[in-house]
């Protein structure tokens, strides 16, 4: 349970808020690179951390992320003309470059120098691993570029998608570190989804629905170990990585690709769910890529031309009560991603954490909230850079291992929890 002021503190991320300041310490994913496919292509509206922005790619291929609205009289620059190294407002022709600097006010004499005094708010936008990343914090504290393994492996080893989620970021993220729901909500999919089926670990998941959680602090966040019974008194461990503020990586299954998420606030009642799948040492197969594009695994099918899932709250997520009754899906909603999202959205846009009754399997969630609260305080009171900013904190992997009962997972799986280029993932 959280007190109301703690809940407000963690769920509000607009400009000037404490958690907003926290999110503005990191490089966060802003767009898929494919959303700006060529020089001078149409600009794209981007809302992040409650700020309305516009992304564009200029004549030379430079990316800009600037205030959506023209400094003259507030027209949305989404209507702008992307021409000759800048974006021109179609109302009276003011023109801005990729840094937001106004470079032309056609109605004023050029020698007046008026336009030099006009600059829109802007943030850096940098391509890495098929994603355009931005940093929205103080320029003098800009950290090195992100080094998540999925974004640094060769591009044919990785696939990333994003979808709109109609809930606050925190309740969505909490689903990503709540390994105990897999034995219930996703049980129908473990043996059927092409990106999950066939792994030996699935059977441990299905047989033991009372995992024991051991949560340990990591440099960037938490190692969340969920222990289930295996053969001969051994334990099957699924170790999730959570790196501040909202990166999660779920334990792999067999030789399938490894996957995880970022939850990035759009505003306080909506977030982007970023979903990545990659294999550290091999290309993804055409069949895997096709399954991902078809919305299997942690990906979704979309309302055409949007990032809104096809199954959404306006159509009750296409719930199928017959499939629910027959156990083909546990909740009646199809697909792992929408099984999660439907329930997280059903809590309301911002869940009231005063009303919860947490149990031992919620330990990861409890510890993540505490670490977030502590980090926000240290950042605001003392200017301490939060965990997860340092690229060394980002070079992590999740792991699935079977261990003898006397071995603590964090020691036995130490190497497996670090991204080591060329090394196979630890998976069962
Ligand atoms: S409102 Fe943009 S140029 Fe006038
Ligand atoms: Fe889930």
Short mmCIF file of C-alpha atoms and ligand atoms in Angstrom, two decimals:
data_model
loop_
_atom_site.label_atom_id
_atom_site.label_comp_id
_atom_site.label_asym_id
_atom_site.label_seq_id
_atom_site.Cartn_x
_atom_site.Cartn_y
_atom_site.Cartn_z
CA UNK A 1 0.00 0.00 0.00
CA UNK A 2 1.11 3.56 -0.65
CA UNK A 3 -0.11 6.71 1.06
CA UNK A 4 -1.93 9.11 -1.24
CA UNK A 5 0.98 11.56 -1.40
CA UNK A 6 3.40 8.73 -2.24
CA UNK A 7 1.08 7.47 -4.96
CA UNK A 8 0.76 10.97 -6.40
CA UNK A 9 4.51 11.45 -6.23
CA UNK A 10 5.27 8.29 -8.24
CA UNK A 11 2.47 8.58 -10.77
CA UNK A 12 2.80 12.27 -11.77
CA UNK A 13 5.57 12.94 -14.27
CA UNK A 14 4.77 16.30 -15.86
CA UNK A 15 7.25 19.22 -15.85
CA UNK A 16 8.25 20.25 -12.33
CA UNK A 17 7.05 17.09 -10.57
CA UNK A 18 9.47 14.93 -8.53
CA UNK A 19 8.99 11.76 -10.61
CA UNK A 20 9.03 13.95 -13.71
CA UNK A 21 12.48 15.11 -12.67
CA UNK A 22 13.47 11.45 -12.17
CA UNK A 23 12.35 10.43 -15.70
CA UNK A 24 14.18 13.48 -17.04
CA UNK A 25 17.46 11.97 -15.78
CA UNK A 26 17.43 9.22 -18.42
CA UNK A 27 17.55 8.65 -22.14
CA UNK A 28 14.05 7.36 -22.88
CA UNK A 29 12.64 5.82 -26.07
CA UNK A 30 10.61 8.42 -27.99
CA UNK A 31 9.86 6.96 -31.43
CA UNK A 32 10.62 3.98 -33.60
CA UNK A 33 13.18 4.99 -36.21
CA UNK A 34 10.74 3.84 -38.90
CA UNK A 35 8.31 6.61 -37.89
CA UNK A 36 10.69 9.11 -39.54
CA UNK A 37 11.65 6.98 -42.54
CA UNK A 38 13.41 9.55 -44.74
CA UNK A 39 14.77 13.08 -44.92
CA UNK A 40 12.03 15.75 -45.13
CA UNK A 41 9.32 13.18 -44.28
CA UNK A 42 6.18 14.38 -42.44
CA UNK A 43 6.77 15.37 -38.80
CA UNK A 44 5.32 13.24 -36.00
CA UNK A 45 3.50 14.43 -32.86
CA UNK A 46 5.11 13.05 -29.72
CA UNK A 47 3.69 13.50 -26.24
CA UNK A 48 6.09 12.50 -23.46
CA UNK A 49 6.01 13.22 -19.72
CA UNK A 50 2.96 15.45 -20.38
CA UNK A 51 4.88 17.66 -22.86
CA UNK A 52 3.56 18.06 -26.38
CA UNK A 53 6.45 17.82 -28.81
CA UNK A 54 7.08 17.33 -32.49
CA UNK A 55 9.72 15.09 -34.04
CA UNK A 56 11.09 15.69 -37.53
CA UNK A 57 13.96 14.71 -39.78
CA UNK A 58 15.47 17.50 -41.83
CA UNK A 59 17.00 17.68 -45.31
CA UNK A 60 20.36 16.44 -44.02
CA UNK A 61 18.87 13.62 -41.94
CA UNK A 62 19.26 15.43 -38.63
CA UNK A 63 16.59 14.57 -36.06
CA UNK A 64 14.82 17.26 -34.04
CA UNK A 65 12.41 17.03 -31.13
CA UNK A 66 10.92 20.47 -30.53
CA UNK A 67 7.93 22.16 -28.92
CA UNK A 68 4.88 21.28 -30.98
CA UNK A 69 3.65 24.89 -31.13
CA UNK A 70 4.88 27.83 -33.14
CA UNK A 71 6.37 30.68 -31.08
CA UNK A 72 4.41 33.25 -33.10
CA UNK A 73 0.78 32.50 -32.26
CA UNK A 74 0.74 28.89 -31.18
CA UNK A 75 -0.12 26.95 -34.34
CA UNK A 76 0.74 23.25 -34.24
CA UNK A 77 3.87 22.75 -36.30
CA UNK A 78 2.57 19.31 -37.22
CA UNK A 79 1.06 21.20 -40.17
CA UNK A 80 4.52 22.53 -40.99
CA UNK A 81 6.40 22.33 -44.27
CA UNK A 82 9.56 20.24 -43.88
CA UNK A 83 11.86 22.01 -46.34
CA UNK A 84 15.50 23.08 -46.74
CA UNK A 85 16.84 22.15 -43.32
CA UNK A 86 13.95 23.32 -41.27
CA UNK A 87 10.28 23.17 -40.47
CA UNK A 88 8.22 26.12 -41.64
CA UNK A 89 4.97 27.11 -39.94
CA UNK A 90 2.31 27.25 -42.65
CA UNK A 91 0.48 30.19 -41.03
CA UNK A 92 2.96 33.08 -41.48
CA UNK A 93 6.07 31.22 -42.57
CA UNK A 94 8.27 31.29 -39.47
CA UNK A 95 10.92 28.62 -39.87
CA UNK A 96 12.76 26.53 -37.25
CA UNK A 97 15.81 24.27 -37.45
CA UNK A 98 16.20 20.87 -35.76
CA UNK A 99 17.34 22.50 -32.51
CA UNK A 100 14.19 24.65 -32.36
CA UNK A 101 16.11 27.80 -33.32
CA UNK A 102 13.99 30.16 -35.41
CA UNK A 103 15.93 30.79 -38.61
CA UNK A 104 13.49 32.88 -40.61
CA UNK A 105 10.63 35.31 -39.94
CA UNK A 106 9.74 36.31 -43.52
CA UNK A 107 7.61 39.31 -42.54
CA UNK A 108 10.48 41.00 -40.68
CA UNK A 109 13.55 42.56 -42.29
CA UNK A 110 16.38 40.00 -42.10
CA UNK A 111 18.77 42.65 -40.78
CA UNK A 112 16.59 43.16 -37.68
CA UNK A 113 17.95 39.86 -36.27
CA UNK A 114 14.52 39.24 -34.74
CA UNK A 115 14.45 35.53 -35.47
CA UNK A 116 17.70 34.91 -33.56
CA UNK A 117 15.89 35.80 -30.37
CA UNK A 118 13.23 33.11 -30.91
CA UNK A 119 13.99 29.53 -29.92
CA UNK A 120 11.55 26.74 -29.22
CA UNK A 121 12.15 24.26 -26.44
CA UNK A 122 13.99 21.27 -27.88
CA UNK A 123 15.56 17.99 -26.82
CA UNK A 124 18.20 15.79 -28.43
CA UNK A 125 16.90 12.88 -30.52
CA UNK A 126 19.38 10.11 -31.28
CA UNK A 127 19.04 6.83 -33.18
CA UNK A 128 20.20 3.61 -31.59
CA UNK A 129 19.00 0.07 -32.28
CA UNK A 130 15.91 1.03 -34.31
CA UNK A 131 14.74 3.46 -31.63
CA UNK A 132 14.97 7.25 -31.43
CA UNK A 133 15.92 8.17 -27.88
CA UNK A 134 15.54 11.50 -26.17
CA UNK A 135 16.84 13.09 -23.00
CA UNK A 136 14.57 15.74 -21.51
CA UNK A 137 16.63 16.81 -18.49
CA UNK A 138 19.13 19.58 -17.79
CA UNK A 139 21.63 19.67 -20.70
CA UNK A 140 24.65 19.83 -18.38
CA UNK A 141 23.62 16.51 -16.80
CA UNK A 142 23.02 14.61 -20.05
CA UNK A 143 24.30 11.04 -19.51
CA UNK A 144 26.10 8.84 -22.08
CA UNK A 145 23.88 7.16 -24.68
CA UNK A 146 21.92 4.09 -23.57
CA UNK A 147 23.60 0.67 -23.80
CA UNK A 148 20.72 -1.77 -23.40
CA UNK A 149 21.80 -4.97 -25.10
CA UNK A 150 18.73 -5.16 -27.36
CA UNK A 151 19.71 -1.80 -28.85
CA UNK A 152 23.37 -2.65 -29.37
CA UNK A 153 23.22 -6.13 -30.97
CA UNK A 154 23.19 -6.30 -34.81
CA UNK A 155 19.79 -5.16 -36.07
CA UNK A 156 18.86 -8.60 -37.46
CA UNK A 157 18.96 -9.98 -33.90
CA UNK A 158 16.38 -7.60 -32.53
CA UNK A 159 12.73 -6.51 -33.00
CA UNK A 160 11.04 -3.64 -31.16
CA UNK A 161 7.41 -2.50 -31.12
CA UNK A 162 5.39 -0.02 -29.12
CA UNK A 163 1.75 0.35 -28.20
CA UNK A 164 -0.38 2.88 -26.41
CA UNK A 165 -1.51 1.78 -22.98
CA UNK A 166 -4.42 3.65 -21.40
CA UNK A 167 -3.11 3.65 -17.86
CA UNK A 168 -0.49 5.32 -15.73
CA UNK A 169 3.04 4.02 -16.30
CA UNK A 170 3.51 2.63 -12.79
CA UNK A 171 0.71 0.06 -12.72
CA UNK A 172 1.83 -1.11 -16.17
CA UNK A 173 5.45 -1.42 -15.05
CA UNK A 174 4.39 -3.26 -11.90
CA UNK A 175 2.90 -5.95 -14.15
CA UNK A 176 6.33 -6.43 -15.70
CA UNK A 177 7.95 -7.32 -12.39
CA UNK A 178 5.10 -9.47 -11.13
CA UNK A 179 6.24 -12.90 -12.21
CA UNK A 180 3.57 -14.71 -10.18
CA UNK A 181 0.71 -13.85 -12.55
CA UNK A 182 2.27 -15.90 -15.35
CA UNK A 183 1.08 -19.19 -13.83
CA UNK A 184 -2.50 -17.87 -13.97
CA UNK A 185 -3.13 -15.18 -16.55
CA UNK A 186 -0.80 -16.49 -19.27
CA UNK A 187 -1.07 -20.22 -18.60
CA UNK A 188 -3.04 -20.86 -21.77
CA UNK A 189 -0.33 -19.25 -23.89
CA UNK A 190 2.83 -20.87 -22.58
CA UNK A 191 2.23 -24.04 -24.57
CA UNK A 192 0.70 -22.42 -27.64
CA UNK A 193 2.33 -19.06 -28.39
CA UNK A 194 5.01 -19.60 -31.06
CA UNK A 195 7.42 -17.34 -29.18
CA UNK A 196 7.01 -19.23 -25.88
CA UNK A 197 6.07 -22.85 -26.54
CA UNK A 198 8.31 -25.88 -26.20
CA UNK A 199 10.56 -24.62 -23.42
CA UNK A 200 11.10 -26.97 -20.53
CA UNK A 201 10.76 -24.08 -18.08
CA UNK A 202 7.10 -23.67 -19.09
CA UNK A 203 6.21 -26.89 -17.34
CA UNK A 204 7.77 -25.72 -14.05
CA UNK A 205 5.75 -22.54 -14.42
CA UNK A 206 2.53 -24.45 -14.98
CA UNK A 207 3.07 -27.03 -12.26
CA UNK A 208 3.99 -24.69 -9.44
CA UNK A 209 1.72 -21.70 -9.01
CA UNK A 210 3.15 -20.74 -5.61
CA UNK A 211 6.51 -19.22 -6.48
CA UNK A 212 8.71 -18.02 -3.67
CA UNK A 213 10.14 -14.58 -4.35
CA UNK A 214 13.60 -13.41 -3.43
CA UNK A 215 14.32 -9.84 -4.37
CA UNK A 216 17.80 -8.39 -4.22
CA UNK A 217 18.98 -4.87 -5.03
CA UNK A 218 21.12 -4.58 -8.14
CA UNK A 219 23.27 -1.57 -9.09
CA UNK A 220 20.50 -0.19 -11.35
CA UNK A 221 17.38 -1.53 -9.66
CA UNK A 222 16.42 -5.04 -8.63
CA UNK A 223 17.00 -8.68 -9.39
CA UNK A 224 13.63 -10.29 -8.87
CA UNK A 225 14.03 -14.04 -8.41
CA UNK A 226 10.95 -16.27 -8.55
CA UNK A 227 11.65 -19.81 -7.38
CA UNK A 228 9.56 -22.78 -8.37
CA UNK A 229 10.06 -26.48 -7.71
CA UNK A 230 11.99 -28.53 -10.28
CA UNK A 231 13.10 -32.20 -10.16
CA UNK A 232 15.16 -33.83 -7.37
CA UNK A 233 14.69 -31.03 -4.90
CA UNK A 234 16.23 -28.48 -7.29
CA UNK A 235 14.71 -25.10 -7.95
CA UNK A 236 13.75 -23.44 -11.22
CA UNK A 237 14.59 -19.75 -10.93
CA UNK A 238 13.21 -17.06 -13.17
CA UNK A 239 15.16 -13.87 -12.62
CA UNK A 240 13.63 -10.64 -13.88
CA UNK A 241 15.71 -7.50 -14.21
CA UNK A 242 14.22 -4.20 -13.25
CA UNK A 243 16.39 -1.18 -13.98
CA UNK A 244 15.24 2.27 -12.91
CA UNK A 245 12.94 3.81 -13.69
CA UNK A 246 10.96 1.48 -15.93
CA UNK A 247 13.05 -1.06 -17.82
CA UNK A 248 12.12 -4.69 -17.26
CA UNK A 249 13.50 -7.84 -18.81
CA UNK A 250 11.67 -11.12 -18.39
CA UNK A 251 13.49 -14.44 -18.02
CA UNK A 252 13.98 -16.30 -21.32
CA UNK A 253 12.42 -19.60 -22.33
CA UNK A 254 14.42 -22.30 -24.14
CA UNK A 255 16.10 -20.99 -27.28
CA UNK A 256 13.43 -18.33 -27.83
CA UNK A 257 14.38 -14.69 -28.02
CA UNK A 258 14.58 -12.73 -24.77
CA UNK A 259 12.13 -9.94 -24.20
CA UNK A 260 11.20 -7.04 -22.04
CA UNK A 261 9.69 -3.61 -21.86
CA UNK A 262 9.97 0.05 -21.10
CA UNK A 263 6.97 1.92 -19.74
CA UNK A 264 7.23 5.58 -20.64
CA UNK A 265 4.64 8.13 -19.49
CA UNK A 266 2.77 9.95 -22.24
CA UNK A 267 0.89 11.82 -19.52
CA UNK A 268 -0.34 10.72 -16.11
CA UNK A 269 -3.15 8.57 -17.51
CA UNK A 270 -1.46 7.02 -20.55
CA UNK A 271 1.89 5.45 -21.32
CA UNK A 272 3.86 3.91 -24.13
CA UNK A 273 4.53 0.23 -23.66
CA UNK A 274 7.73 -0.48 -25.53
CA UNK A 275 8.32 -4.18 -26.19
CA UNK A 276 11.63 -5.54 -27.38
CA UNK A 277 12.63 -9.05 -28.36
CA UNK A 278 16.19 -10.02 -29.19
CA UNK A 279 18.58 -12.91 -29.14
CA UNK A 280 22.06 -12.10 -27.84
CA UNK A 281 23.88 -14.49 -30.18
CA UNK A 282 21.75 -15.27 -33.21
CA UNK A 283 19.60 -13.66 -35.87
CA UNK A 284 15.87 -13.78 -35.37
CA UNK A 285 14.31 -16.19 -37.86
CA UNK A 286 11.79 -15.08 -40.48
CA UNK A 287 9.13 -17.12 -38.63
CA UNK A 288 9.91 -15.32 -35.37
CA UNK A 289 9.82 -11.91 -37.01
CA UNK A 290 6.53 -12.74 -38.71
CA UNK A 291 5.03 -13.88 -35.39
CA UNK A 292 6.16 -10.62 -33.75
CA UNK A 293 4.67 -8.54 -36.55
CA UNK A 294 1.46 -10.59 -36.19
CA UNK A 295 1.15 -9.61 -32.53
CA UNK A 296 2.35 -12.84 -30.94
CA UNK A 297 4.43 -13.04 -27.78
CA UNK A 298 4.55 -9.64 -26.09
CA UNK A 299 3.56 -7.73 -29.25
CA UNK A 300 0.06 -6.79 -30.45
CA UNK A 301 -2.10 -6.29 -33.51
CA UNK A 302 -3.03 -2.65 -34.11
CA UNK A 303 -5.92 -0.53 -35.20
CA UNK A 304 -4.65 0.13 -38.73
CA UNK A 305 -2.38 3.16 -39.05
CA UNK A 306 -2.10 3.67 -35.27
CA UNK A 307 -0.24 2.30 -32.25
CA UNK A 308 -3.52 1.55 -30.49
CA UNK A 309 -4.09 -2.17 -29.96
CA UNK A 310 -6.88 -3.73 -32.02
CA UNK A 311 -8.27 -5.25 -28.81
CA UNK A 312 -8.84 -2.22 -26.60
CA UNK A 313 -11.15 -0.96 -23.90
CA UNK A 314 -13.76 0.28 -26.40
CA UNK A 315 -14.41 -3.29 -27.56
CA UNK A 316 -13.87 -5.00 -24.18
CA UNK A 317 -10.58 -6.32 -25.53
CA UNK A 318 -12.59 -8.75 -27.72
CA UNK A 319 -13.04 -10.98 -24.68
CA UNK A 320 -14.06 -14.54 -25.58
CA UNK A 321 -16.00 -16.13 -22.71
CA UNK A 322 -16.03 -19.53 -24.41
CA UNK A 323 -12.25 -19.58 -24.59
CA UNK A 324 -12.15 -18.45 -20.97
CA UNK A 325 -14.45 -21.26 -19.86
CA UNK A 326 -12.56 -23.86 -21.88
CA UNK A 327 -9.23 -22.64 -20.47
CA UNK A 328 -7.73 -21.84 -23.88
CA UNK A 329 -7.11 -18.42 -22.42
CA UNK A 330 -7.33 -17.84 -18.68
CA UNK A 331 -9.04 -14.44 -18.83
CA UNK A 332 -10.72 -14.76 -22.22
CA UNK A 333 -8.48 -12.08 -23.74
CA UNK A 334 -6.19 -13.24 -26.52
CA UNK A 335 -2.45 -12.65 -26.49
CA UNK A 336 -0.02 -12.12 -23.66
CA UNK A 337 0.35 -8.36 -24.16
CA UNK A 338 -3.37 -7.61 -24.12
CA UNK A 339 -4.00 -10.03 -21.28
CA UNK A 340 -1.70 -7.80 -19.23
CA UNK A 341 -2.86 -4.47 -20.62
CA UNK A 342 -6.59 -5.23 -20.29
CA UNK A 343 -6.26 -5.95 -16.58
CA UNK A 344 -3.91 -3.05 -15.90
CA UNK A 345 -6.26 -0.64 -17.71
CA UNK A 346 -9.22 -2.13 -15.83
CA UNK A 347 -7.75 -0.73 -12.58
CA UNK A 348 -8.62 2.77 -13.84
CA UNK A 349 -6.15 5.29 -15.25
CA UNK A 350 -4.33 5.67 -11.91
CA UNK A 351 -4.91 2.85 -9.44
CA UNK A 352 -5.58 3.84 -5.82
CA UNK A 353 -2.78 2.07 -3.94
CA UNK A 354 -4.33 2.86 -0.56
CA UNK A 355 -6.85 0.10 -1.19
CA UNK A 356 -4.45 -2.73 -2.04
CA UNK A 357 -3.77 -5.83 0.04
CA UNK A 358 -0.30 -6.93 -0.94
CA UNK A 359 1.06 -10.44 -0.38
CA UNK A 360 4.50 -12.02 -0.41
CA UNK A 361 4.56 -12.43 -4.21
CA UNK A 362 4.32 -8.63 -4.45
CA UNK A 363 7.76 -8.18 -2.89
CA UNK A 364 9.35 -7.05 -6.14
CA UNK A 365 6.71 -4.35 -6.52
CA UNK A 366 7.12 -3.19 -2.91
CA UNK A 367 10.89 -2.95 -3.22
CA UNK A 368 10.73 -1.19 -6.59
CA UNK A 369 8.41 1.48 -5.16
CA UNK A 370 10.75 2.02 -2.22
CA UNK A 371 13.76 2.34 -4.46
CA UNK A 372 11.90 4.82 -6.68
CA UNK A 373 10.86 6.90 -3.67
CA UNK A 374 14.38 6.87 -2.20
CA UNK A 375 15.95 7.78 -5.52
CA UNK A 376 13.56 10.67 -6.11
CA UNK A 377 14.38 12.03 -2.65
CA UNK A 378 18.15 11.70 -3.13
CA UNK A 379 17.88 13.38 -6.53
CA UNK A 380 15.78 16.30 -5.31
CA UNK A 381 17.49 16.83 -1.94
CA UNK A 382 21.09 16.16 -2.86
CA UNK A 383 21.30 16.03 -6.65
CA UNK A 384 22.34 12.35 -6.61
CA UNK A 385 22.11 10.77 -10.08
CA UNK A 386 19.58 7.91 -9.80
CA UNK A 387 20.35 4.23 -10.43
CA UNK A 388 20.07 3.20 -14.09
CA UNK A 389 21.60 6.38 -15.54
CA UNK A 390 25.06 4.79 -15.71
CA UNK A 391 25.36 2.65 -18.89
CA UNK A 392 27.02 -0.07 -16.76
CA UNK A 393 23.64 -0.49 -15.01
CA UNK A 394 22.02 -1.08 -18.39
CA UNK A 395 24.25 -3.97 -19.49
CA UNK A 396 22.03 -6.60 -17.89
CA UNK A 397 20.25 -9.80 -18.82
CA UNK A 398 17.42 -11.77 -17.32
CA UNK A 399 18.00 -15.48 -16.74
CA UNK A 400 16.22 -18.79 -16.20
CA UNK A 401 18.26 -21.43 -14.37
CA UNK A 402 17.81 -24.65 -12.40
CA UNK A 403 19.92 -24.62 -9.23
CA UNK A 404 20.54 -26.90 -6.25
CA UNK A 405 18.56 -25.76 -3.21
CA UNK A 406 21.54 -24.41 -1.27
CA UNK A 407 22.75 -21.96 -3.95
CA UNK A 408 21.59 -18.33 -3.71
CA UNK A 409 20.46 -17.30 -7.19
CA UNK A 410 22.29 -14.00 -7.24
CA UNK A 411 25.67 -15.70 -6.72
CA UNK A 412 25.05 -18.78 -8.85
CA UNK A 413 23.63 -16.74 -11.75
CA UNK A 414 25.93 -13.73 -11.38
CA UNK A 415 27.53 -13.98 -14.84
CA UNK A 416 24.22 -14.84 -16.48
CA UNK A 417 22.73 -11.57 -15.20
CA UNK A 418 25.26 -9.46 -17.09
CA UNK A 419 25.16 -8.73 -20.83
CA UNK A 420 28.30 -10.33 -22.23
CA UNK A 421 28.63 -9.92 -26.01
CA UNK A 422 28.82 -13.31 -27.70
CA UNK A 423 27.78 -15.31 -24.62
CA UNK A 424 24.60 -17.39 -24.81
CA UNK A 425 21.75 -16.43 -22.48
CA UNK A 426 21.05 -18.65 -19.46
CA UNK A 427 17.71 -20.21 -20.35
CA UNK A 428 15.62 -23.28 -19.58
S1 LIG B 1 1.57 31.04 -36.00
FE1 LIG B 1 3.33 30.19 -36.85
S2 LIG B 1 4.07 31.70 -38.18
FE2 LIG B 1 2.31 32.61 -37.28
FE1 LIG B 2 2.10 -10.63 -18.06
#
